[in-house]
Coordinates of C-alpha atoms (C1' of nucleotides) in Angstrom, one line a residue:
Chain A
M1 CA 2.8 0.9 11.9
S2 CA 1.5 2.1 8.4
T3 CA -0.3 -1.5 7.6
L4 CA 2.4 -2.4 4.8
G5 CA 1.1 -4.8 2.2
R6 CA -1.9 -7.2 3.1
V7 CA -3.4 -9.6 1.1
K8 CA -6.1 -8.0 -0.2
L9 CA -9.2 -9.2 -2.4
S10 CA -10.7 -7.1 -4.5
Q11 CA -14.2 -5.7 -3.4
G12 CA -15.5 -7.1 -6.6
V13 CA -15.1 -10.6 -6.2
E14 CA -18.0 -10.1 -3.2
W15 CA -19.6 -8.1 -5.6
G16 CA -19.4 -10.2 -8.5
L17 CA -20.9 -13.2 -6.3
H18 CA -23.9 -12.1 -5.0
C19 CA -24.8 -10.8 -8.8
A20 CA -23.8 -14.4 -9.8
T21 CA -26.2 -15.9 -7.0
L22 CA -28.8 -13.4 -8.5
L23 CA -28.7 -14.2 -11.9
V24 CA -28.6 -18.0 -11.1
L25 CA -31.9 -17.5 -9.3
A26 CA -33.7 -15.5 -12.6
P27 CA -35.5 -18.0 -14.9
P28 CA -34.1 -19.9 -17.6
G29 CA -33.0 -17.9 -20.7
A30 CA -33.5 -14.7 -19.3
T31 CA -30.7 -11.8 -19.0
I32 CA -30.6 -8.9 -15.9
G33 CA -28.7 -5.7 -17.1
R34 CA -26.2 -4.3 -15.1
A35 CA -28.4 -1.2 -13.7
I36 CA -30.4 -3.2 -11.9
L37 CA -27.7 -5.5 -10.6
A38 CA -26.5 -1.9 -9.5
R39 CA -29.5 -1.0 -8.0
H40 CA -30.1 -4.4 -6.2
Y41 CA -27.2 -4.0 -4.0
G42 CA -26.7 0.0 -4.3
L43 CA -22.9 -0.1 -6.0
P44 CA -21.8 1.8 -8.7
E45 CA -23.2 1.1 -11.5
A46 CA -20.0 2.1 -14.0
Y47 CA -17.7 -0.1 -11.8
L48 CA -19.8 -2.7 -11.2
A49 CA -19.5 -3.4 -15.2
K50 CA -16.1 -3.5 -15.5
H51 CA -16.0 -6.6 -13.0
L52 CA -19.3 -8.2 -15.0
Q53 CA -16.8 -7.7 -18.3
A54 CA -14.4 -9.7 -16.9
M55 CA -16.7 -12.4 -15.7
A56 CA -17.9 -12.0 -19.1
R57 CA -14.2 -12.3 -21.0
A58 CA -13.7 -15.6 -18.4
G59 CA -16.4 -17.6 -19.6
V60 CA -18.4 -17.2 -16.4
L61 CA -21.5 -14.7 -17.9
R62 CA -22.8 -14.4 -21.1
A63 CA -23.4 -10.7 -22.2
T64 CA -26.1 -9.9 -24.7
P65 CA -26.5 -6.4 -26.0
G66 CA -29.6 -4.2 -27.1
P67 CA -33.1 -3.5 -26.0
K68 CA -34.2 -6.6 -23.4
G69 CA -30.6 -7.4 -23.2
G70 CA -28.5 -7.6 -20.2
Y71 CA -26.6 -10.6 -18.3
Q72 CA -26.8 -14.5 -17.6
L73 CA -24.7 -17.4 -16.2
A74 CA -22.5 -18.5 -19.0
R75 CA -23.6 -22.4 -18.3
S76 CA -25.3 -24.5 -15.5
A77 CA -24.8 -22.8 -11.9
D78 CA -23.9 -25.9 -11.1
Q79 CA -21.1 -25.8 -12.6
I80 CA -19.7 -22.8 -11.7
T81 CA -17.1 -23.3 -8.9
V82 CA -16.7 -20.0 -6.5
L83 CA -13.0 -20.4 -7.4
D84 CA -14.1 -19.7 -11.2
V85 CA -15.6 -16.5 -10.2
V86 CA -12.7 -15.1 -7.9
E87 CA -10.2 -15.8 -10.7
A88 CA -12.5 -13.9 -13.1
I89 CA -12.1 -10.9 -11.5
E90 CA -8.9 -11.5 -9.4
G91 CA -7.3 -13.2 -12.2
A92 CA -5.9 -16.5 -12.0
A93 CA -2.1 -15.5 -11.4
K94 CA -0.1 -17.3 -8.5
P95 CA 0.3 -14.9 -5.4
F96 CA 3.5 -16.0 -4.5
L97 CA 6.1 -14.6 -7.6
C98 CA 9.5 -16.7 -6.3
Q99 CA 12.2 -13.9 -6.9
E100 CA 14.8 -17.3 -6.4
I101 CA 16.9 -14.8 -4.6
R102 CA 18.6 -18.1 -3.1
Q103 CA 20.6 -17.3 -6.6
R104 CA 21.5 -13.8 -5.7
G105 CA 23.8 -11.8 -3.9
T106 CA 27.0 -12.8 -2.0
G107 CA 25.4 -16.5 -1.0
A108 CA 24.1 -17.6 -4.9
L109 CA 23.7 -20.8 -4.9
P110 CA 25.1 -22.4 -8.0
A111 CA 22.3 -22.7 -10.9
E112 CA 23.0 -26.9 -10.8
A113 CA 21.9 -26.6 -7.1
C114 CA 18.5 -25.5 -7.9
R115 CA 17.2 -28.4 -9.8
R116 CA 14.4 -28.4 -7.4
P117 CA 12.2 -24.8 -6.2
C118 CA 13.4 -23.4 -2.8
A119 CA 11.5 -24.7 -0.1
V120 CA 9.5 -21.4 0.4
H121 CA 8.4 -21.9 -2.7
V122 CA 7.0 -24.9 -2.0
I123 CA 4.9 -23.6 0.8
M124 CA 3.6 -21.0 -0.5
E125 CA 2.1 -22.9 -3.8
E126 CA 0.8 -25.5 -1.2
A127 CA -0.8 -22.9 0.5
H128 CA -2.6 -21.4 -2.1
Q129 CA -3.4 -25.3 -3.7
A130 CA -5.4 -25.1 -0.2
W131 CA -7.0 -22.2 -0.9
Q132 CA -8.2 -22.9 -4.4
D133 CA -9.4 -26.5 -3.4
S134 CA -11.7 -24.4 -0.8
L135 CA -12.8 -22.4 -3.2
R136 CA -13.6 -25.1 -6.0
Q137 CA -15.9 -27.3 -3.5
T138 CA -18.6 -24.2 -3.6
T139 CA -20.5 -23.7 -6.6
L140 CA -22.9 -21.3 -7.4
A141 CA -25.5 -23.7 -7.0
D142 CA -24.8 -24.3 -3.8
I143 CA -25.0 -21.3 -2.3
A144 CA -28.1 -20.6 -4.1
A145 CA -29.3 -23.3 -2.2
K146 CA -28.5 -21.9 1.1
I147 CA -30.9 -18.8 0.4
P148 CA -34.6 -18.9 1.6
T149 CA -37.7 -19.2 -0.1
W150 CA -39.5 -16.1 0.8
I151 CA -36.3 -13.9 -0.5
R152 CA -36.1 -15.7 -3.8
D153 CA -39.6 -14.8 -4.5
R154 CA -39.3 -11.7 -3.3
N155 CA -36.2 -10.9 -5.7
Q156 CA -38.0 -12.6 -8.4
T157 CA -40.2 -9.6 -8.4
L158 CA -38.0 -7.3 -7.7
L159 CA -35.7 -8.0 -10.8
T160 CA -39.1 -8.4 -13.3
E161 CA -40.7 -4.9 -12.2
T162 CA -39.5 -2.0 -14.7
P163 CA -39.0 1.4 -12.4
Chain B
M1 CA -7.7 -4.7 -20.4
S2 CA -5.1 -3.9 -17.7
T3 CA -5.2 -7.2 -15.4
L4 CA -7.4 -5.8 -12.7
G5 CA -7.0 -6.7 -8.8
R6 CA -5.2 -9.7 -7.6
V7 CA -4.4 -11.7 -5.1
K8 CA -0.7 -10.3 -4.8
L9 CA 2.1 -11.0 -1.7
S10 CA 4.5 -8.7 -1.2
Q11 CA 8.0 -9.7 -2.0
G12 CA 9.2 -9.5 1.6
V13 CA 7.7 -12.5 2.2
E14 CA 9.9 -14.3 0.2
W15 CA 13.0 -12.2 1.8
G16 CA 11.4 -12.6 5.3
L17 CA 11.2 -16.2 5.2
H18 CA 14.7 -16.6 3.9
C19 CA 15.9 -14.2 5.7
A20 CA 14.4 -16.5 8.4
T21 CA 15.9 -19.4 7.4
L22 CA 19.4 -17.8 7.1
L23 CA 18.8 -16.9 11.0
V24 CA 18.0 -20.6 11.8
L25 CA 21.2 -21.6 10.7
A26 CA 23.2 -19.0 12.9
P27 CA 24.8 -19.8 16.1
P28 CA 22.3 -19.5 19.4
G29 CA 22.4 -16.0 20.5
A30 CA 24.6 -15.0 17.9
T31 CA 23.0 -12.0 15.8
I32 CA 23.1 -11.2 12.0
G33 CA 22.8 -7.1 11.2
R34 CA 20.8 -6.1 8.4
A35 CA 23.6 -5.4 5.7
I36 CA 24.8 -9.1 5.8
L37 CA 20.9 -10.4 5.0
A38 CA 20.7 -7.9 2.0
R39 CA 24.1 -8.8 0.8
H40 CA 23.8 -12.5 1.1
Y41 CA 20.9 -12.4 -0.8
G42 CA 21.4 -9.2 -3.3
L43 CA 19.0 -7.4 -2.1
P44 CA 18.8 -3.7 -1.2
E45 CA 19.4 -3.1 2.3
A46 CA 17.2 -0.1 3.1
Y47 CA 14.2 -1.9 1.7
L48 CA 14.6 -4.8 3.6
A49 CA 14.6 -2.9 6.7
K50 CA 11.3 -2.5 6.7
H51 CA 10.4 -5.6 6.3
L52 CA 12.7 -7.0 9.0
Q53 CA 11.6 -4.1 11.2
A54 CA 8.3 -5.7 11.0
M55 CA 9.0 -9.0 12.1
A56 CA 10.8 -7.9 14.8
R57 CA 7.1 -5.5 15.8
A58 CA 5.5 -9.2 15.9
G59 CA 7.6 -11.0 17.6
V60 CA 9.1 -13.0 15.4
L61 CA 12.8 -11.2 15.7
R62 CA 14.5 -9.5 18.1
A63 CA 16.7 -6.4 17.3
T64 CA 19.5 -5.4 19.1
P65 CA 21.2 -2.1 18.4
G66 CA 24.9 -1.1 19.0
P67 CA 28.2 -2.7 17.5
K68 CA 28.2 -6.7 16.6
G69 CA 24.1 -5.9 16.9
G70 CA 21.8 -7.2 14.6
Y71 CA 18.7 -9.3 14.5
Q72 CA 18.2 -13.1 16.0
L73 CA 15.2 -14.9 16.1
A74 CA 12.8 -13.6 19.4
R75 CA 11.8 -17.8 20.2
S76 CA 13.3 -21.3 18.9
A77 CA 13.0 -22.0 15.1
D78 CA 9.7 -24.9 15.6
Q79 CA 8.2 -22.1 17.8
I80 CA 8.1 -20.0 14.4
T81 CA 5.0 -21.0 11.6
V82 CA 5.4 -19.7 8.1
L83 CA 2.2 -18.4 9.1
D84 CA 4.0 -16.2 11.6
V85 CA 6.5 -14.5 9.5
V86 CA 3.4 -14.0 6.7
E87 CA 1.7 -11.9 9.5
A88 CA 4.1 -10.4 10.3
I89 CA 5.0 -8.9 7.0
E90 CA 1.6 -9.0 5.4
G91 CA -0.6 -8.0 8.3
A92 CA -2.7 -10.1 10.0
A93 CA -6.3 -8.6 8.4
K94 CA -8.5 -11.2 7.1
P95 CA -8.4 -10.6 3.1
F96 CA -12.1 -10.6 2.1
L97 CA -13.7 -7.6 3.6
C98 CA -17.8 -8.4 3.8
Q99 CA -19.4 -5.5 3.4
E100 CA -23.3 -6.5 3.9
I101 CA -24.1 -5.2 0.7
R102 CA -27.1 -7.9 1.1
Q103 CA -28.5 -4.8 3.4
R104 CA -27.5 -2.4 0.4
G105 CA -29.5 -1.0 -2.7
T106 CA -33.3 -1.8 -3.5
G107 CA -32.9 -5.4 -2.8
A108 CA -31.5 -4.3 0.8
L109 CA -32.2 -7.0 3.5
P110 CA -33.9 -6.5 6.8
A111 CA -31.3 -6.5 9.4
E112 CA -33.1 -9.5 11.6
A113 CA -32.8 -11.5 8.5
C114 CA -28.9 -10.9 8.7
R115 CA -28.5 -12.6 12.0
R116 CA -26.2 -15.1 9.9
P117 CA -23.1 -13.8 7.7
C118 CA -24.2 -14.1 4.4
A119 CA -23.0 -17.4 2.4
V120 CA -20.3 -15.5 0.4
H121 CA -18.4 -14.5 3.7
V122 CA -18.7 -17.6 4.7
I123 CA -17.0 -19.7 2.0
M124 CA -14.5 -17.0 1.9
E125 CA -13.3 -17.1 5.1
E126 CA -13.6 -20.9 5.3
A127 CA -10.8 -20.9 1.9
H128 CA -8.5 -18.2 3.9
Q129 CA -8.4 -20.7 7.1
A130 CA -7.6 -23.0 5.1
W131 CA -4.5 -21.1 3.3
Q132 CA -3.8 -20.2 7.1
D133 CA -3.9 -24.1 8.1
S134 CA -1.8 -25.1 5.5
L135 CA 1.2 -22.3 6.6
R136 CA 0.7 -23.2 10.1
Q137 CA 1.6 -26.9 9.9
T138 CA 5.4 -25.8 8.7
T139 CA 7.4 -23.8 11.3
L140 CA 11.5 -22.4 10.4
A141 CA 13.2 -25.6 11.8
D142 CA 10.8 -27.9 9.1
I143 CA 12.3 -25.2 6.4
A144 CA 15.9 -25.3 8.1
A145 CA 15.7 -29.5 7.6
K146 CA 15.5 -29.6 4.8
I147 CA 18.8 -27.3 3.4
P148 CA 21.2 -29.8 2.6
T149 CA 24.8 -29.7 5.0
W150 CA 27.2 -28.9 2.6
I151 CA 24.9 -25.2 2.3
R152 CA 24.8 -24.6 6.0
D153 CA 28.3 -25.4 6.7
R154 CA 28.9 -22.5 3.5
N155 CA 26.5 -20.0 5.3
Q156 CA 28.5 -20.6 8.0
T157 CA 32.0 -19.1 6.8
L158 CA 29.9 -16.8 4.5
L159 CA 28.1 -14.4 7.5
T160 CA 30.7 -14.8 10.0
E161 CA 33.3 -13.7 7.4
T162 CA 33.8 -9.7 7.9
P163 CA 34.6 -7.6 4.7
Chain C
dG1 C1' 49.0 -2.8 35.5
dC2 C1' 44.6 -2.0 36.0
dC3 C1' 40.2 1.1 36.1
dC4 C1' 37.3 4.7 34.2
dG5 C1' 35.6 8.2 31.0
dC6 C1' 34.9 9.4 26.6
dG7 C1' 35.2 9.3 21.9
dT8 C1' 33.7 6.4 18.1
dA9 C1' 31.7 3.4 14.6
dC10 C1' 28.3 0.3 14.1
dT11 C1' 23.4 -1.1 15.0
dC12 C1' 18.4 -0.2 14.1
dG13 C1' 13.9 3.0 13.9
dG14 C1' 11.3 6.3 11.8
dA15 C1' 9.8 9.9 8.5
dT16 C1' 10.1 10.6 3.1
dA17 C1' 9.6 10.4 -2.3
dT18 C1' 8.3 7.6 -6.7
dT19 C1' 6.0 4.1 -9.3
dT20 C1' 2.8 0.6 -9.7
dT21 C1' -1.8 -0.8 -8.5
dG22 C1' -7.1 -1.0 -7.4
dT23 C1' -10.8 2.4 -7.3
dG24 C1' -14.6 5.4 -9.9
dT25 C1' -16.1 7.5 -13.9
dC26 C1' -17.4 9.1 -18.7
dC27 C1' -18.4 8.3 -23.9
dG28 C1' -18.6 5.8 -27.8
dA29 C1' -20.3 1.3 -30.8
dG30 C1' -23.8 -1.9 -31.6
dT31 C1' -28.1 -4.4 -31.6
dA32 C1' -32.6 -5.7 -31.4
dA33 C1' -37.1 -4.0 -30.3
dG34 C1' -40.9 -1.8 -31.2
dA35 C1' -43.7 1.7 -34.1
dG36 C1' -45.1 3.4 -38.5
dG37 C1' -46.5 3.1 -43.4
dG38 C1' -47.2 0.1 -47.5
dG39 C1' -49.1 -3.7 -50.1
Chain D
dC1 C1' -54.6 -7.9 -42.0
dC2 C1' -50.0 -9.1 -42.7
dC3 C1' -45.4 -7.4 -44.0
dC4 C1' -40.9 -5.3 -44.0
dT5 C1' -37.7 -0.9 -42.9
dC6 C1' -36.4 3.0 -40.5
dT7 C1' -36.1 5.1 -36.2
dT8 C1' -34.8 4.3 -31.2
dA9 C1' -33.5 3.4 -26.7
dC10 C1' -31.5 0.6 -24.5
dT11 C1' -27.8 -2.9 -23.9
dC12 C1' -22.4 -3.7 -23.4
dG13 C1' -17.4 -2.0 -24.3
dG14 C1' -13.4 0.3 -24.1
dA15 C1' -11.1 4.2 -22.7
dC16 C1' -9.5 8.0 -19.7
dA17 C1' -9.0 10.5 -14.1
dC18 C1' -8.0 9.9 -9.3
dA19 C1' -6.8 7.4 -5.1
dA20 C1' -4.3 4.1 -2.0
dA21 C1' -0.8 1.1 -1.6
dA22 C1' 3.6 -1.1 -2.5
dT23 C1' 8.3 0.2 -3.3
dA24 C1' 12.4 2.3 -2.4
dT25 C1' 15.6 5.6 -0.3
dC26 C1' 17.6 8.5 3.2
dC27 C1' 18.4 10.7 7.7
dG28 C1' 18.7 10.3 12.4
dA29 C1' 18.2 8.3 17.7
dG30 C1' 20.9 5.0 20.5
dT31 C1' 24.0 1.5 21.9
dA32 C1' 28.1 -1.2 22.9
dC33 C1' 32.4 -1.6 21.6
dG34 C1' 37.7 -0.2 21.9
dC35 C1' 41.4 3.1 23.1
dG36 C1' 43.3 6.4 25.5
dG37 C1' 44.7 9.2 29.6
dG38 C1' 44.5 8.8 34.7
dC39 C1' 45.0 6.4 38.9

DNA sequence: GCCCGCGTACTCGGATATTTTGTGTCCGAGTAAGAGGGG
DNA sequence: CCCCTCTTACTCGGACACAAAATATCCGAGTACGCGGGC
């Protein structure tokens, strides 16, 4: 069987979260260019740009053009949840779209019997809520706090050097 | 911008859950053909077949060929969770694939510093677990129990009539 | 009247096209820094 | 020595190809029923 549809997250989510974490460690007010970010993780710069743009559009990051420009967090790290980043990249659309098939076909139910959302819809919605709640519980500050000091220091020097 | 990647579930999930629910209401031992199921919800039969096959392969449904053949539940309705159906159709693959980008690029960490999974990976994993747990809490029997009696009776007659 | 064999019609299953989505890349617009000249 | 101006190089942003996956469909293999013939 060729693995039919799967609930797959874009790889951009991983990229975005790691880059955002790196920005947390940057000095306040400083910006990091996408070229530096891409090289730091060995990512294709042009494609990473797409995800960084998405985060900027969503209000998670702030982009400044020109020399010495780059990206920085749009607000405090403890005010940005993982869900914010994920939805910025993947989009905030509900994963399950109820097509109301109970109202179609030979077994179609009358509209007045469908005032309440169907049970399937409710269950999928609750699961999605649980997923969102889980991602909301962690902020970028929490992630950054888990990073060992020596890595933090090393990144500081890595990101400030100008090749 | 064209809405970048999203966490989208196949519509087959909705189809599969509704059809499975319909099978719960069927008399014990009885089978329902895919043609009946497709017409009942106004779905394209050939495509619905693909999802029904997937559920049969996953051990959720049991298919019997020949005349009077069709699909039935592979086990008791209270032993089939919604997660079973979803994973049967969407596949059980993890949605988030950690590519270990922390070990790549100019900022690559040494392998011995990566004994623990990275924080990003852990967070995404926990969210997925929450999602799975939510879907595991409901069985097909629970869904069927929510269906009003008059709909149950009506489906009984609809599914037994032979056009 | 009963039993056996065969044709048939119905079932599911896998292999095959088409459309949408995600992946990857390129080039252009905008901006602030920084050097150079004038006051 | 300071200030203004212009060039320049660097930044991000959107528009453009390529690949993978989901969607949609068709035709073939297998099986049990049911009819017909034989006993």
